[in-house]
PDB file of C-alpha atoms in Angstrom:
ATOM      1  CA  MET G  20      28.720 -78.331 -37.348  1.00 92.00           C
ATOM      2  CA  ALA G  21      29.288 -76.833 -34.251  1.00 97.00           C
ATOM      3  CA  ASN G  22      28.553 -77.716 -30.206  1.00 97.00           C
ATOM      4  CA  ILE G  23      26.535 -74.165 -28.888  1.00 98.00           C
ATOM      5  CA  LEU G  24      25.691 -73.352 -25.357  1.00 98.00           C
ATOM      6  CA  ILE G  25      22.991 -70.530 -25.339  1.00 98.00           C
ATOM      7  CA  ILE G  26      22.563 -68.986 -21.671  1.00 97.00           C
ATOM      8  CA  GLY G  27      19.084 -68.254 -20.841  1.00 94.00           C
ATOM      9  CA  CYS G  28      16.782 -70.194 -22.884  1.00 91.00           C
ATOM     10  CA  GLY G  29      13.882 -67.947 -23.040  1.00 91.00           C
ATOM     11  CA  ALA G  30      10.916 -67.574 -25.907  1.00 94.00           C
ATOM     12  CA  VAL G  31      14.057 -66.144 -27.600  1.00 97.00           C
ATOM     13  CA  GLY G  32      16.739 -68.918 -26.466  1.00 96.00           C
ATOM     14  CA  SER G  33      14.634 -71.381 -26.254  1.00 94.00           C
ATOM     15  CA  ALA G  34      13.776 -70.942 -29.847  1.00 96.00           C
ATOM     16  CA  LEU G  35      16.984 -70.538 -31.290  1.00 97.00           C
ATOM     17  CA  ALA G  36      17.938 -73.719 -29.743  1.00 96.00           C
ATOM     18  CA  ALA G  37      15.065 -76.039 -31.885  1.00 95.00           C
ATOM     19  CA  VAL G  38      16.711 -73.817 -35.222  1.00 97.00           C
ATOM     20  CA  LEU G  39      20.238 -74.814 -34.254  1.00 97.00           C
ATOM     21  CA  SER G  40      19.438 -78.239 -32.934  1.00 96.00           C
ATOM     22  CA  SER G  41      17.443 -78.863 -36.690  1.00 95.00           C
ATOM     23  CA  GLN G  42      20.277 -77.937 -38.387  1.00 96.00           C
ATOM     24  CA  GLY G  43      22.607 -81.060 -36.844  1.00 95.00           C
ATOM     25  CA  HIS G  44      24.495 -78.870 -34.498  1.00 96.00           C
ATOM     26  CA  THR G  45      24.674 -79.972 -30.775  1.00 96.00           C
ATOM     27  CA  VAL G  46      22.604 -76.999 -28.436  1.00 96.00           C
ATOM     28  CA  THR G  47      23.528 -76.878 -24.552  1.00 96.00           C
ATOM     29  CA  GLY G  48      20.684 -74.493 -22.614  1.00 95.00           C
ATOM     30  CA  LEU G  49      21.587 -73.231 -19.772  1.00 95.00           C
ATOM     31  CA  LYS G  50      18.633 -72.130 -17.041  1.00 89.00           C
ATOM     32  CA  ARG G  51      17.976 -71.896 -13.730  1.00 86.00           C
ATOM     33  CA  GLN G  52      14.659 -74.441 -13.993  1.00 85.00           C
ATOM     34  CA  PRO G  53      14.742 -76.303 -17.187  1.00 83.00           C
ATOM     35  CA  PRO G  54      11.787 -77.387 -19.225  1.00 80.00           C
ATOM     36  CA  SER G  55      10.880 -81.225 -18.276  1.00 74.00           C
ATOM     37  CA  HIS G  56      10.622 -81.397 -22.562  1.00 71.00           C
ATOM     38  CA  SER G  57      14.057 -81.058 -23.849  1.00 69.00           C
ATOM     39  CA  ASP G  58      12.457 -81.638 -27.552  1.00 74.00           C
ATOM     40  CA  GLY G  59      16.138 -82.940 -28.552  1.00 77.00           C
ATOM     41  CA  ILE G  60      18.252 -79.888 -26.114  1.00 89.00           C
ATOM     42  CA  HIS G  61      20.882 -80.949 -23.531  1.00 92.00           C
ATOM     43  CA  TYR G  62      19.384 -78.555 -21.090  1.00 93.00           C
ATOM     44  CA  ILE G  63      21.341 -77.643 -17.539  1.00 94.00           C
ATOM     45  CA  ALA G  64      20.740 -76.743 -14.660  1.00 93.00           C
ATOM     46  CA  ALA G  65      23.258 -73.181 -13.352  1.00 92.00           C
ATOM     47  CA  ASP G  66      22.527 -70.282 -12.033  1.00 93.00           C
ATOM     48  CA  ILE G  67      25.290 -67.816 -13.675  1.00 96.00           C
ATOM     49  CA  THR G  68      25.496 -65.706 -11.026  1.00 95.00           C
ATOM     50  CA  SER G  69      27.195 -68.934  -9.104  1.00 95.00           C
ATOM     51  CA  ALA G  70      30.380 -68.995  -9.803  1.00 96.00           C
ATOM     52  CA  ALA G  71      30.950 -72.362  -8.393  1.00 96.00           C
ATOM     53  CA  ALA G  72      27.846 -73.366 -10.862  1.00 94.00           C
ATOM     54  CA  ILE G  73      29.548 -72.024 -13.635  1.00 97.00           C
ATOM     55  CA  ASP G  74      33.323 -73.389 -13.151  1.00 96.00           C
ATOM     56  CA  ALA G  75      31.884 -76.992 -12.393  1.00 96.00           C
ATOM     57  CA  LEU G  76      30.604 -77.202 -16.033  1.00 96.00           C
ATOM     58  CA  ASP G  77      31.688 -79.977 -18.083  1.00 95.00           C
ATOM     59  CA  ILE G  78      30.959 -79.446 -21.252  1.00 95.00           C
ATOM     60  CA  THR G  79      32.257 -78.708 -25.126  1.00 96.00           C
ATOM     61  CA  VAL G  80      31.797 -75.533 -26.342  1.00 97.00           C
ATOM     62  CA  ASP G  81      32.665 -73.840 -29.911  1.00 98.00           C
ATOM     63  CA  VAL G  82      30.092 -70.683 -29.685  1.00 98.00           C
ATOM     64  CA  VAL G  83      28.617 -68.895 -26.869  1.00 98.00           C
ATOM     65  CA  PHE G  84      25.347 -66.877 -26.563  1.00 98.00           C
ATOM     66  CA  PHE G  85      24.202 -64.854 -24.327  1.00 98.00           C
ATOM     67  CA  ILE G  86      20.782 -63.926 -24.107  1.00 98.00           C
ATOM     68  CA  VAL G  87      19.606 -63.325 -20.468  1.00 96.00           C
ATOM     69  CA  ALA G  88      16.791 -61.390 -18.715  1.00 90.00           C
ATOM     70  CA  ALA G  89      16.625 -59.683 -15.133  1.00 86.00           C
ATOM     71  CA  GLY G  90      13.774 -60.862 -13.202  1.00 79.00           C
ATOM     72  CA  GLY G  91      12.835 -56.990 -12.882  1.00 83.00           C
ATOM     73  CA  ARG G  92      14.380 -53.845 -13.783  1.00 84.00           C
ATOM     74  CA  SER G  93      15.856 -53.537  -9.994  1.00 93.00           C
ATOM     75  CA  GLU G  94      19.470 -52.247 -10.467  1.00 96.00           C
ATOM     76  CA  GLN G  95      20.721 -55.574  -8.204  1.00 95.00           C
ATOM     77  CA  GLY G  96      18.846 -57.851 -11.024  1.00 95.00           C
ATOM     78  CA  TYR G  97      20.686 -55.789 -13.932  1.00 97.00           C
ATOM     79  CA  ARG G  98      23.888 -56.186 -11.789  1.00 97.00           C
ATOM     80  CA  ALA G  99      23.862 -60.484 -11.234  1.00 96.00           C
ATOM     81  CA  LEU G 100      23.352 -60.765 -14.123  1.00 97.00           C
ATOM     82  CA  TYR G 101      25.381 -58.601 -16.634  1.00 98.00           C
ATOM     83  CA  VAL G 102      28.529 -58.058 -14.399  1.00 97.00           C
ATOM     84  CA  ASP G 103      28.836 -60.995 -12.435  1.00 97.00           C
ATOM     85  CA  GLY G 104      27.178 -63.548 -14.246  1.00 97.00           C
ATOM     86  CA  LEU G 105      29.458 -62.769 -17.653  1.00 98.00           C
ATOM     87  CA  GLN G 106      32.078 -62.232 -15.385  1.00 98.00           C
ATOM     88  CA  HIS G 107      31.621 -65.831 -14.242  1.00 98.00           C
ATOM     89  CA  VAL G 108      30.718 -67.399 -17.935  1.00 98.00           C
ATOM     90  CA  LEU G 109      33.698 -65.192 -19.722  1.00 97.00           C
ATOM     91  CA  ALA G 110      35.890 -66.540 -17.263  1.00 97.00           C
ATOM     92  CA  LYS G 111      34.817 -70.795 -17.685  1.00 97.00           C
ATOM     93  CA  PHE G 112      34.800 -69.776 -22.029  1.00 97.00           C
ATOM     94  CA  ASN G 113      37.020 -67.291 -22.355  1.00 95.00           C
ATOM     95  CA  ARG G 114      38.121 -68.892 -25.913  1.00 95.00           C
ATOM     96  CA  GLN G 115      34.880 -69.379 -27.715  1.00 98.00           C
ATOM     97  CA  GLN G 116      33.427 -67.163 -29.888  1.00 98.00           C
ATOM     98  CA  TRP G 117      29.857 -65.120 -28.703  1.00 98.00           C
ATOM     99  CA  PHE G 118      26.672 -63.616 -29.576  1.00 98.00           C
ATOM    100  CA  PHE G 119      25.488 -61.747 -27.007  1.00 98.00           C
ATOM    101  CA  VAL G 120      21.959 -59.929 -26.921  1.00 98.00           C
ATOM    102  CA  SER G 121      22.231 -56.511 -26.117  1.00 98.00           C
ATOM    103  CA  SER G 122      19.148 -53.817 -25.900  1.00 97.00           C
ATOM    104  CA  THR G 123      18.762 -50.618 -27.943  1.00 97.00           C
ATOM    105  CA  SER G 124      17.779 -48.722 -24.199  1.00 96.00           C
ATOM    106  CA  VAL G 125      21.443 -48.381 -24.246  1.00 97.00           C
ATOM    107  CA  TYR G 126      21.013 -44.938 -26.113  1.00 97.00           C
ATOM    108  CA  ALA G 127      19.975 -42.116 -24.811  1.00 95.00           C
ATOM    109  CA  GLN G 128      18.545 -40.275 -28.208  1.00 95.00           C
ATOM    110  CA  SER G 129      15.643 -38.951 -27.447  1.00 92.00           C
ATOM    111  CA  GLN G 130      14.268 -36.722 -29.784  1.00 92.00           C
ATOM    112  CA  GLY G 131      12.978 -38.413 -32.977  1.00 94.00           C
ATOM    113  CA  GLU G 132      17.004 -38.576 -34.012  1.00 96.00           C
ATOM    114  CA  TRP G 133      17.954 -41.493 -35.647  1.00 98.00           C
ATOM    115  CA  VAL G 134      20.206 -44.069 -34.132  1.00 98.00           C
ATOM    116  CA  ASP G 135      22.725 -46.573 -35.784  1.00 98.00           C
ATOM    117  CA  GLU G 136      25.681 -48.846 -34.637  1.00 98.00           C
ATOM    118  CA  ASP G 137      27.668 -45.748 -34.343  1.00 97.00           C
ATOM    119  CA  SER G 138      25.947 -43.410 -32.717  1.00 98.00           C
ATOM    120  CA  PRO G 139      26.698 -42.120 -29.035  1.00 97.00           C
ATOM    121  CA  ALA G 140      25.094 -45.040 -26.375  1.00 97.00           C
ATOM    122  CA  GLU G 141      25.144 -43.293 -23.312  1.00 95.00           C
ATOM    123  CA  SER G 142      21.956 -43.581 -21.389  1.00 95.00           C
ATOM    124  CA  ALA G 143      21.770 -42.347 -17.574  1.00 94.00           C
ATOM    125  CA  VAL G 144      18.902 -45.159 -16.884  1.00 95.00           C
ATOM    126  CA  ILE G 145      21.343 -47.127 -14.742  1.00 97.00           C
ATOM    127  CA  THR G 146      20.127 -50.708 -15.872  1.00 96.00           C
ATOM    128  CA  ALA G 147      20.815 -49.396 -19.491  1.00 97.00           C
ATOM    129  CA  GLN G 148      24.546 -48.724 -18.161  1.00 97.00           C
ATOM    130  CA  LEU G 149      25.810 -51.880 -17.080  1.00 98.00           C
ATOM    131  CA  ILE G 150      24.389 -53.974 -20.242  1.00 98.00           C
ATOM    132  CA  ARG G 151      26.263 -50.990 -21.648  1.00 98.00           C
ATOM    133  CA  GLN G 152      28.788 -52.068 -19.201  1.00 98.00           C
ATOM    134  CA  ALA G 153      28.851 -55.712 -20.366  1.00 98.00           C
ATOM    135  CA  GLU G 154      29.304 -55.424 -23.737  1.00 98.00           C
ATOM    136  CA  GLN G 155      32.556 -53.382 -23.311  1.00 98.00           C
ATOM    137  CA  THR G 156      33.447 -56.045 -21.196  1.00 98.00           C
ATOM    138  CA  LEU G 157      33.026 -58.543 -23.639  1.00 98.00           C
ATOM    139  CA  TRP G 158      35.049 -56.554 -26.232  1.00 98.00           C
ATOM    140  CA  THR G 159      37.671 -56.118 -23.984  1.00 98.00           C
ATOM    141  CA  ALA G 160      37.825 -60.130 -23.617  1.00 97.00           C
ATOM    142  CA  ASN G 161      37.995 -60.021 -27.484  1.00 97.00           C
ATOM    143  CA  PRO G 162      36.824 -57.900 -30.012  1.00 97.00           C
ATOM    144  CA  THR G 163      35.554 -60.530 -32.275  1.00 97.00           C
ATOM    145  CA  HIS G 164      32.891 -61.043 -29.776  1.00 98.00           C
ATOM    146  CA  VAL G 165      29.183 -59.947 -31.484  1.00 98.00           C
ATOM    147  CA  VAL G 166      27.184 -57.512 -29.949  1.00 98.00           C
ATOM    148  CA  VAL G 167      23.260 -57.457 -30.894  1.00 98.00           C
ATOM    149  CA  ARG G 168      21.050 -54.726 -30.015  1.00 98.00           C
ATOM    150  CA  PHE G 169      17.627 -55.605 -30.314  1.00 98.00           C
ATOM    151  CA  SER G 170      14.387 -53.076 -30.013  1.00 98.00           C
ATOM    152  CA  GLY G 171      11.313 -53.351 -28.246  1.00 96.00           C
ATOM    153  CA  ILE G 172      10.772 -57.661 -28.492  1.00 97.00           C
ATOM    154  CA  TYR G 173       7.153 -58.553 -29.315  1.00 97.00           C
ATOM    155  CA  GLY G 174       4.950 -61.900 -30.060  1.00 96.00           C
ATOM    156  CA  PRO G 175       2.925 -64.492 -28.436  1.00 95.00           C
ATOM    157  CA  GLY G 176       3.469 -63.644 -24.804  1.00 92.00           C
ATOM    158  CA  ARG G 177       4.458 -60.566 -25.659  1.00 93.00           C
ATOM    159  CA  GLU G 178       1.150 -58.464 -26.258  1.00 92.00           C
ATOM    160  CA  HIS G 179       1.310 -55.293 -23.991  1.00 92.00           C
ATOM    161  CA  LEU G 180       0.615 -53.173 -26.801  1.00 94.00           C
ATOM    162  CA  LEU G 181      -2.200 -54.935 -27.893  1.00 94.00           C
ATOM    163  CA  ARG G 182      -3.994 -54.969 -24.338  1.00 94.00           C
ATOM    164  CA  MET G 183      -3.012 -51.422 -23.994  1.00 94.00           C
ATOM    165  CA  ALA G 184      -4.732 -50.484 -27.687  1.00 94.00           C
ATOM    166  CA  ARG G 185      -8.134 -51.814 -26.414  1.00 94.00           C
ATOM    167  CA  GLN G 186      -8.685 -49.779 -23.098  1.00 94.00           C
ATOM    168  CA  THR G 187      -8.379 -46.342 -24.775  1.00 93.00           C
ATOM    169  CA  PRO G 188      -5.288 -45.058 -23.579  1.00 93.00           C
ATOM    170  CA  ALA G 189      -3.920 -41.693 -23.684  1.00 93.00           C
ATOM    171  CA  ILE G 190      -1.345 -41.327 -26.065  1.00 93.00           C
ATOM    172  CA  GLN G 191       1.162 -38.306 -27.191  1.00 92.00           C
ATOM    173  CA  GLN G 192       0.417 -37.770 -30.352  1.00 92.00           C
ATOM    174  CA  GLN G 193       2.297 -34.206 -30.975  1.00 89.00           C
ATOM    175  CA  PRO G 194       5.103 -33.890 -31.683  1.00 89.00           C
ATOM    176  CA  ALA G 195       5.293 -37.833 -32.936  1.00 92.00           C
ATOM    177  CA  TYR G 196       6.966 -39.915 -30.225  1.00 93.00           C
ATOM    178  CA  PHE G 197       8.689 -42.964 -31.968  1.00 96.00           C
ATOM    179  CA  THR G 198       8.731 -46.423 -30.990  1.00 96.00           C
ATOM    180  CA  ASN G 199      10.853 -49.014 -32.284  1.00 97.00           C
ATOM    181  CA  ARG G 200      10.324 -53.100 -32.531  1.00 98.00           C
ATOM    182  CA  ILE G 201      10.824 -56.489 -33.330  1.00 98.00           C
ATOM    183  CA  HIS G 202       8.935 -59.718 -33.727  1.00 98.00           C
ATOM    184  CA  GLN G 203      10.761 -62.312 -31.585  1.00 97.00           C
ATOM    185  CA  GLU G 204      10.607 -64.666 -34.549  1.00 98.00           C
ATOM    186  CA  ASP G 205      12.883 -62.341 -36.029  1.00 98.00           C
ATOM    187  CA  CYS G 206      15.224 -62.169 -33.420  1.00 98.00           C
ATOM    188  CA  VAL G 207      16.025 -65.705 -32.904  1.00 98.00           C
ATOM    189  CA  GLY G 208      16.260 -65.155 -37.142  1.00 98.00           C
ATOM    190  CA  VAL G 209      18.659 -62.814 -36.441  1.00 98.00           C
ATOM    191  CA  LEU G 210      20.938 -64.999 -34.245  1.00 98.00           C
ATOM    192  CA  ALA G 211      20.565 -67.647 -36.600  1.00 98.00           C
ATOM    193  CA  PHE G 212      21.643 -65.521 -39.552  1.00 98.00           C
ATOM    194  CA  LEU G 213      24.480 -64.095 -37.709  1.00 98.00           C
ATOM    195  CA  PHE G 214      25.699 -67.813 -36.613  1.00 98.00           C
ATOM    196  CA  GLY G 215      25.391 -68.747 -39.848  1.00 98.00           C
ATOM    197  CA  LEU G 216      27.665 -66.092 -41.291  1.00 98.00           C
ATOM    198  CA  TRP G 217      30.572 -66.264 -38.524  1.00 98.00           C
ATOM    199  CA  LEU G 218      30.432 -70.453 -39.516  1.00 98.00           C
ATOM    200  CA  ALA G 219      30.860 -69.750 -43.663  1.00 97.00           C
ATOM    201  CA  LYS G 220      33.971 -67.480 -41.874  1.00 97.00           C
ATOM    202  CA  THR G 221      32.272 -64.337 -43.236  1.00 97.00           C
ATOM    203  CA  PRO G 222      33.970 -61.378 -41.574  1.00 97.00           C
ATOM    204  CA  LEU G 223      31.728 -59.800 -38.821  1.00 98.00           C
ATOM    205  CA  GLN G 224      30.811 -56.491 -37.096  1.00 98.00           C
ATOM    206  CA  PRO G 225      31.149 -56.341 -33.470  1.00 98.00           C
ATOM    207  CA  CYS G 226      27.653 -54.701 -33.454  1.00 98.00           C
ATOM    208  CA  TYR G 227      24.689 -54.837 -35.371  1.00 98.00           C
ATOM    209  CA  LEU G 228      21.174 -52.868 -34.320  1.00 98.00           C
ATOM    210  CA  ALA G 229      18.909 -55.641 -34.783  1.00 98.00           C
ATOM    211  CA  SER G 230      15.630 -53.547 -35.613  1.00 98.00           C
ATOM    212  CA  ASP G 231      12.677 -53.544 -37.692  1.00 98.00           C
ATOM    213  CA  ASP G 232      11.948 -51.080 -40.944  1.00 98.00           C
ATOM    214  CA  ASP G 233       9.031 -49.008 -39.586  1.00 97.00           C
ATOM    215  CA  PRO G 234      10.398 -46.952 -36.404  1.00 97.00           C
ATOM    216  CA  ALA G 235       7.064 -45.478 -36.422  1.00 97.00           C
ATOM    217  CA  PRO G 236       4.883 -43.048 -33.652  1.00 96.00           C
ATOM    218  CA  LEU G 237       3.515 -44.386 -30.642  1.00 95.00           C
ATOM    219  CA  TRP G 238       0.000 -42.500 -31.297  1.00 95.00           C
ATOM    220  CA  GLU G 239      -0.081 -44.585 -35.365  1.00 97.00           C
ATOM    221  CA  VAL G 240       1.075 -47.923 -33.827  1.00 97.00           C
ATOM    222  CA  VAL G 241      -2.023 -47.925 -30.943  1.00 96.00           C
ATOM    223  CA  SER G 242      -4.676 -46.339 -33.216  1.00 97.00           C
ATOM    224  CA  TRP G 243      -3.770 -49.203 -35.702  1.00 97.00           C
ATOM    225  CA  LEU G 244      -4.225 -51.815 -33.501  1.00 97.00           C
ATOM    226  CA  ALA G 245      -7.366 -50.561 -32.207  1.00 96.00           C
ATOM    227  CA  ALA G 246      -9.187 -50.279 -34.992  1.00 96.00           C
ATOM    228  CA  ARG G 247      -8.282 -53.332 -35.748  1.00 95.00           C
ATOM    229  CA  GLN G 248      -9.832 -54.318 -32.447  1.00 95.00           C
ATOM    230  CA  ASN G 249     -12.692 -52.370 -33.439  1.00 94.00           C
ATOM    231  CA  SER G 250     -11.553 -50.174 -29.936  1.00 95.00           C
ATOM    232  CA  PRO G 251     -12.496 -46.559 -29.823  1.00 95.00           C
ATOM    233  CA  VAL G 252      -9.423 -44.190 -31.325  1.00 92.00           C
ATOM    234  CA  PRO G 253      -6.660 -43.682 -28.207  1.00 95.00           C
ATOM    235  CA  ILE G 254      -6.918 -40.242 -26.042  1.00 94.00           C
ATOM    236  CA  ALA G 255      -4.476 -37.805 -28.110  1.00 92.00           C
ATOM    237  CA  LYS G 256      -2.053 -36.098 -25.129  1.00 86.00           C
ATOM    238  CA  ILE G 257       0.620 -33.372 -25.965  1.00 76.00           C
ATOM    239  CA  ALA G 258       2.102 -33.671 -22.420  1.00 60.00           C
ATOM    240  CA  ALA G 259       5.698 -35.281 -23.239  1.00 55.00           C
ATOM    241  CA  ALA G 260       6.006 -38.908 -22.977  1.00 47.00           C
ATOM    242  CA  ASP G 261       9.079 -40.310 -21.562  1.00 49.00           C
ATOM    243  CA  ALA G 262      11.910 -39.174 -23.071  1.00 48.00           C
ATOM    244  CA  ASP G 263      14.640 -42.288 -22.798  1.00 54.00           C
ATOM    245  CA  ALA G 264      12.607 -44.320 -25.650  1.00 78.00           C
ATOM    246  CA  ASN G 265      11.778 -41.577 -28.364  1.00 92.00           C
ATOM    247  CA  LYS G 266      14.476 -42.399 -31.119  1.00 96.00           C
ATOM    248  CA  ARG G 267      14.041 -44.449 -34.648  1.00 98.00           C
ATOM    249  CA  CYS G 268      16.667 -47.115 -35.179  1.00 98.00           C
ATOM    250  CA  ARG G 269      18.516 -47.594 -38.575  1.00 98.00           C
ATOM    251  CA  ASN G 270      18.830 -51.493 -39.596  1.00 98.00           C
ATOM    252  CA  ALA G 271      21.347 -50.635 -42.210  1.00 98.00           C
ATOM    253  CA  ARG G 272      24.092 -52.584 -41.112  1.00 98.00           C
ATOM    254  CA  LEU G 273      22.425 -55.684 -40.920  1.00 98.00           C
ATOM    255  CA  LYS G 274      20.354 -55.163 -43.796  1.00 98.00           C
ATOM    256  CA  ALA G 275      23.354 -55.254 -46.232  1.00 98.00           C
ATOM    257  CA  LEU G 276      24.541 -58.445 -44.770  1.00 98.00           C
ATOM    258  CA  GLY G 277      21.794 -59.521 -45.901  1.00 98.00           C
ATOM    259  CA  TYR G 278      19.213 -60.157 -43.698  1.00 98.00           C
ATOM    260  CA  ALA G 279      15.252 -59.689 -44.634  1.00 98.00           C
ATOM    261  CA  PHE G 280      12.704 -59.419 -41.764  1.00 98.00           C
ATOM    262  CA  ARG G 281       9.987 -61.978 -41.937  1.00 98.00           C
ATOM    263  CA  TYR G 282       7.899 -58.647 -40.146  1.00 98.00           C
ATOM    264  CA  ALA G 283       9.004 -55.380 -41.681  1.00 98.00           C
ATOM    265  CA  SER G 284       6.930 -53.774 -40.175  1.00 98.00           C
ATOM    266  CA  TYR G 285       4.456 -53.552 -36.871  1.00 97.00           C
ATOM    267  CA  GLN G 286       1.772 -54.422 -38.683  1.00 97.00           C
ATOM    268  CA  ASP G 287       3.136 -57.604 -39.870  1.00 97.00           C
ATOM    269  CA  GLY G 288       3.508 -58.753 -36.474  1.00 97.00           C
ATOM    270  CA  TYR G 289       0.365 -57.805 -34.660  1.00 97.00           C
ATOM    271  CA  ALA G 290      -1.618 -58.865 -37.775  1.00 94.00           C
ATOM    272  CA  GLY G 291      -1.061 -62.768 -36.741  1.00 92.00           C
ATOM    273  CA  LEU G 292      -1.352 -62.194 -33.156  1.00 94.00           C
ATOM    274  CA  ILE G 293      -4.854 -59.937 -32.669  1.00 91.00           C
ATOM    275  CA  LEU G 294      -7.594 -62.612 -32.862  1.00 73.00           C
TER     276      LEU G 294
END
């Protein structure tokens, strides 16, 4: 059994903590405002942007999961977490194995190209650049650390597209504008799966792209969601969409390890969210 530290206990981090605790591991969750009910998880109130708060931690840790989320899209917020906060935690826990949650936003490809772990990750967006810098900082500290790049996370509480589909939005239909997503239960599943392999001493690659099997045009996704909610079909438009997101994510490396997605497509995942 392992002593696990989860930094960032939102929906994914808290669910992961519950899964790993149920397997018999000792799990500590680090959060600025811990929940009132711990459900067997040991929570510590701490802010990773404070070097003193992190240095004062007195816990035994074998594995670190870094699953933070900035409160907004500001450069300042991302820099506080992915530069300053990461450095503080790395300085304290520099001999442990790390699993770092990143994002497919690090890719700049915008013409519907397929991307994988070996594709150039050179986004021009500053927040994505800071995440990419954090990846490189982690690998410089130890090349055996594992980075997991999630595509757009959806699930209970993350229902933006469901709401959009009910509002008859204007959506680019041609040329196809590809989007990628992963259900938050699969986010938890992927992290627990990779941790289990590491625990079994299975060699891991330094990076995995985690996205479901179905990169699909936004028009197709929203049209399907609208139909399932008895809403009008979206308004077709030709104007270019946000070019930073138009790519198709390939998950072959992760699936080659044996991971099976619980929700392999948007239809599988959203079906359970539509009332």
